[in-house]
Amino acid sequence: MLLDEPELHLGADIIVPDLAGWRRSRMPEIPDVPFFTLPPDWVCEVLSPSTEQLDRADKLPLFAENGVSHAWLLSPTARTLEVFELDGRTFRLLSVFKNDERVRARPFDAFELELGALWER
């Protein structure tokens, strides 16, 4: 289940990732609620000069503290995809992909993603 900018209430924190996904086994249907309290399994933040510091220094640690298994940081400016996996209570960087590479990135490594398509306008 993938959602665009879902509002998450994780304990006392309210946070809105650019994209979030839950395994169907954890969220078989999208509940009719104004916000979600179940942490997602995957998040993706699209970095921009105005949000990069917030995404890296504030949001990423909150996602880790709340048990989000995977996080992606996507930078259209740098043309990079950073792939993180939860390792205890913090994220561990698994891979950095760049430019027009074709990639298989956790947790969606069963599918090939063509990064060049993301940079096209």
PDB file of C-alpha atoms in Angstrom:
ATOM      1  CA  MET A   1       0.000   0.000   0.000  1.00  0.00           C
ATOM      2  CA  LEU A   2       1.731   3.211  -1.175  1.00  0.00           C
ATOM      3  CA  LEU A   3       0.501   6.660  -0.202  1.00  0.00           C
ATOM      4  CA  ASP A   4       1.515  10.164  -1.208  1.00  0.00           C
ATOM      5  CA  GLU A   5       2.181  12.528   1.737  1.00  0.00           C
ATOM      6  CA  PRO A   6       0.286  10.638   4.450  1.00  0.00           C
ATOM      7  CA  GLU A   7       0.076  12.361   7.811  1.00  0.00           C
ATOM      8  CA  LEU A   8       1.672  10.156  10.461  1.00  0.00           C
ATOM      9  CA  HIS A   9       1.159  10.533  14.193  1.00  0.00           C
ATOM     10  CA  LEU A  10       4.038   8.581  15.699  1.00  0.00           C
ATOM     11  CA  GLY A  11       3.788   9.005  19.441  1.00  0.00           C
ATOM     12  CA  ALA A  12       4.036  12.730  20.148  1.00  0.00           C
ATOM     13  CA  ASP A  13       5.464  13.441  16.684  1.00  0.00           C
ATOM     14  CA  ILE A  14       3.466  14.442  13.625  1.00  0.00           C
ATOM     15  CA  ILE A  15       5.375  13.873  10.417  1.00  0.00           C
ATOM     16  CA  VAL A  16       4.515  13.809   6.710  1.00  0.00           C
ATOM     17  CA  PRO A  17       6.815  11.814   4.415  1.00  0.00           C
ATOM     18  CA  ASP A  18       6.681  12.461   0.673  1.00  0.00           C
ATOM     19  CA  LEU A  19       5.821   8.789   0.073  1.00  0.00           C
ATOM     20  CA  ALA A  20       5.129   5.927   2.452  1.00  0.00           C
ATOM     21  CA  GLY A  21       4.327   2.265   2.055  1.00  0.00           C
ATOM     22  CA  TRP A  22       2.966  -0.498   4.246  1.00  0.00           C
ATOM     23  CA  ARG A  23       3.072  -4.226   3.619  1.00  0.00           C
ATOM     24  CA  ARG A  24      -0.396  -5.593   2.930  1.00  0.00           C
ATOM     25  CA  SER A  25       0.021  -7.950   5.863  1.00  0.00           C
ATOM     26  CA  ARG A  26       0.224  -4.903   8.156  1.00  0.00           C
ATOM     27  CA  MET A  27      -2.320  -2.695   6.378  1.00  0.00           C
ATOM     28  CA  PRO A  28      -4.609  -4.790   4.151  1.00  0.00           C
ATOM     29  CA  GLU A  29      -6.872  -1.791   3.428  1.00  0.00           C
ATOM     30  CA  ILE A  30      -6.458   1.955   3.708  1.00  0.00           C
ATOM     31  CA  PRO A  31      -8.449   2.977   6.778  1.00  0.00           C
ATOM     32  CA  ASP A  32     -10.791   5.952   6.512  1.00  0.00           C
ATOM     33  CA  VAL A  33      -8.930   8.120   9.019  1.00  0.00           C
ATOM     34  CA  PRO A  34      -7.483  11.641   8.897  1.00  0.00           C
ATOM     35  CA  PHE A  35      -4.006  10.378   9.895  1.00  0.00           C
ATOM     36  CA  PHE A  36      -2.112   7.133  10.465  1.00  0.00           C
ATOM     37  CA  THR A  37      -0.651   5.861  13.730  1.00  0.00           C
ATOM     38  CA  LEU A  38       0.818   2.662  12.265  1.00  0.00           C
ATOM     39  CA  PRO A  39       4.405   3.398  11.191  1.00  0.00           C
ATOM     40  CA  PRO A  40       5.025   2.576   7.523  1.00  0.00           C
ATOM     41  CA  ASP A  41       7.461  -0.105   6.382  1.00  0.00           C
ATOM     42  CA  TRP A  42       9.084   2.222   3.825  1.00  0.00           C
ATOM     43  CA  VAL A  43       9.375   5.975   3.342  1.00  0.00           C
ATOM     44  CA  CYS A  44      10.820   8.125   0.594  1.00  0.00           C
ATOM     45  CA  GLU A  45      11.794  11.756   0.934  1.00  0.00           C
ATOM     46  CA  VAL A  46      12.420  13.847  -2.182  1.00  0.00           C
ATOM     47  CA  LEU A  47      15.212  16.204  -1.211  1.00  0.00           C
ATOM     48  CA  SER A  48      15.269  19.859  -2.143  1.00  0.00           C
ATOM     49  CA  PRO A  49      17.548  22.658  -0.917  1.00  0.00           C
ATOM     50  CA  SER A  50      14.767  23.888   1.368  1.00  0.00           C
ATOM     51  CA  THR A  51      13.932  20.457   2.891  1.00  0.00           C
ATOM     52  CA  GLU A  52      17.145  18.419   2.819  1.00  0.00           C
ATOM     53  CA  GLN A  53      18.329  19.392   6.305  1.00  0.00           C
ATOM     54  CA  LEU A  54      14.889  18.640   7.829  1.00  0.00           C
ATOM     55  CA  ASP A  55      14.613  15.335   5.947  1.00  0.00           C
ATOM     56  CA  ARG A  56      18.073  14.115   6.972  1.00  0.00           C
ATOM     57  CA  ALA A  57      18.484  15.504  10.492  1.00  0.00           C
ATOM     58  CA  ASP A  58      14.912  15.409  11.808  1.00  0.00           C
ATOM     59  CA  LYS A  59      12.692  13.057   9.834  1.00  0.00           C
ATOM     60  CA  LEU A  60      15.121  10.188   9.205  1.00  0.00           C
ATOM     61  CA  PRO A  61      15.912   9.664  12.922  1.00  0.00           C
ATOM     62  CA  LEU A  62      12.188   9.821  13.781  1.00  0.00           C
ATOM     63  CA  PHE A  63      11.420   7.165  11.185  1.00  0.00           C
ATOM     64  CA  ALA A  64      14.164   4.949  12.637  1.00  0.00           C
ATOM     65  CA  GLU A  65      12.985   5.469  16.225  1.00  0.00           C
ATOM     66  CA  ASN A  66       9.501   4.365  15.175  1.00  0.00           C
ATOM     67  CA  GLY A  67      10.630   1.178  13.448  1.00  0.00           C
ATOM     68  CA  VAL A  68      10.313   2.118   9.767  1.00  0.00           C
ATOM     69  CA  SER A  69      12.309  -0.662   8.064  1.00  0.00           C
ATOM     70  CA  HIS A  70      13.481   1.134   4.925  1.00  0.00           C
ATOM     71  CA  ALA A  71      14.036   4.727   3.861  1.00  0.00           C
ATOM     72  CA  TRP A  72      15.000   6.298   0.571  1.00  0.00           C
ATOM     73  CA  LEU A  73      16.380   9.785   0.059  1.00  0.00           C
ATOM     74  CA  LEU A  74      15.922  10.869  -3.532  1.00  0.00           C
ATOM     75  CA  SER A  75      17.777  13.946  -4.783  1.00  0.00           C
ATOM     76  CA  PRO A  76      16.693  15.231  -8.194  1.00  0.00           C
ATOM     77  CA  THR A  77      19.382  17.940  -8.007  1.00  0.00           C
ATOM     78  CA  ALA A  78      22.240  15.501  -7.353  1.00  0.00           C
ATOM     79  CA  ARG A  79      20.490  12.751  -9.345  1.00  0.00           C
ATOM     80  CA  THR A  80      21.024  10.236  -6.538  1.00  0.00           C
ATOM     81  CA  LEU A  81      19.032   7.658  -4.641  1.00  0.00           C
ATOM     82  CA  GLU A  82      20.266   6.739  -1.150  1.00  0.00           C
ATOM     83  CA  VAL A  83      18.848   3.498   0.229  1.00  0.00           C
ATOM     84  CA  PHE A  84      18.756   2.908   3.997  1.00  0.00           C
ATOM     85  CA  GLU A  85      17.747  -0.096   6.096  1.00  0.00           C
ATOM     86  CA  LEU A  86      16.913  -0.100   9.789  1.00  0.00           C
ATOM     87  CA  ASP A  87      19.720  -1.591  11.866  1.00  0.00           C
ATOM     88  CA  GLY A  88      18.593  -1.624  15.481  1.00  0.00           C
ATOM     89  CA  ARG A  89      17.365   1.904  16.234  1.00  0.00           C
ATOM     90  CA  THR A  90      19.253   3.682  13.439  1.00  0.00           C
ATOM     91  CA  PHE A  91      19.455   3.505   9.672  1.00  0.00           C
ATOM     92  CA  ARG A  92      22.400   1.959   7.864  1.00  0.00           C
ATOM     93  CA  LEU A  93      23.209   3.182   4.364  1.00  0.00           C
ATOM     94  CA  LEU A  94      23.003   0.210   1.978  1.00  0.00           C
ATOM     95  CA  SER A  95      23.558   1.839  -1.410  1.00  0.00           C
ATOM     96  CA  VAL A  96      23.862   5.089  -3.288  1.00  0.00           C
ATOM     97  CA  PHE A  97      22.765   5.027  -6.910  1.00  0.00           C
ATOM     98  CA  LYS A  98      23.270   7.856  -9.398  1.00  0.00           C
ATOM     99  CA  ASN A  99      22.375   9.310 -12.751  1.00  0.00           C
ATOM    100  CA  ASP A 100      20.659   6.916 -15.165  1.00  0.00           C
ATOM    101  CA  GLU A 101      21.465   3.637 -13.441  1.00  0.00           C
ATOM    102  CA  ARG A 102      19.005   0.768 -13.448  1.00  0.00           C
ATOM    103  CA  VAL A 103      18.678  -0.309  -9.850  1.00  0.00           C
ATOM    104  CA  ARG A 104      17.113  -2.869  -7.570  1.00  0.00           C
ATOM    105  CA  ALA A 105      16.697  -1.185  -4.219  1.00  0.00           C
ATOM    106  CA  ARG A 106      15.317  -2.665  -1.013  1.00  0.00           C
ATOM    107  CA  PRO A 107      12.542  -3.241  -0.196  1.00  0.00           C
ATOM    108  CA  PHE A 108      11.503  -3.225  -3.864  1.00  0.00           C
ATOM    109  CA  ASP A 109      14.507  -5.161  -5.147  1.00  0.00           C
ATOM    110  CA  ALA A 110      12.279  -7.606  -7.023  1.00  0.00           C
ATOM    111  CA  PHE A 111      11.702  -4.790  -9.511  1.00  0.00           C
ATOM    112  CA  GLU A 112      14.155  -2.810 -11.592  1.00  0.00           C
ATOM    113  CA  LEU A 113      13.867   0.963 -11.332  1.00  0.00           C
ATOM    114  CA  GLU A 114      15.224   3.161 -14.095  1.00  0.00           C
ATOM    115  CA  LEU A 115      16.552   6.249 -12.313  1.00  0.00           C
ATOM    116  CA  GLY A 116      16.822   8.263 -15.540  1.00  0.00           C
ATOM    117  CA  ALA A 117      13.018   8.286 -15.780  1.00  0.00           C
ATOM    118  CA  LEU A 118      12.861  10.124 -12.448  1.00  0.00           C
ATOM    119  CA  TRP A 119      15.042  13.001 -13.639  1.00  0.00           C
ATOM    120  CA  GLU A 120      13.147  13.647 -16.889  1.00  0.00           C
ATOM    121  CA  ARG A 121      10.988  16.726 -16.950  1.00  0.00           C
TER     122      ARG A 121
END
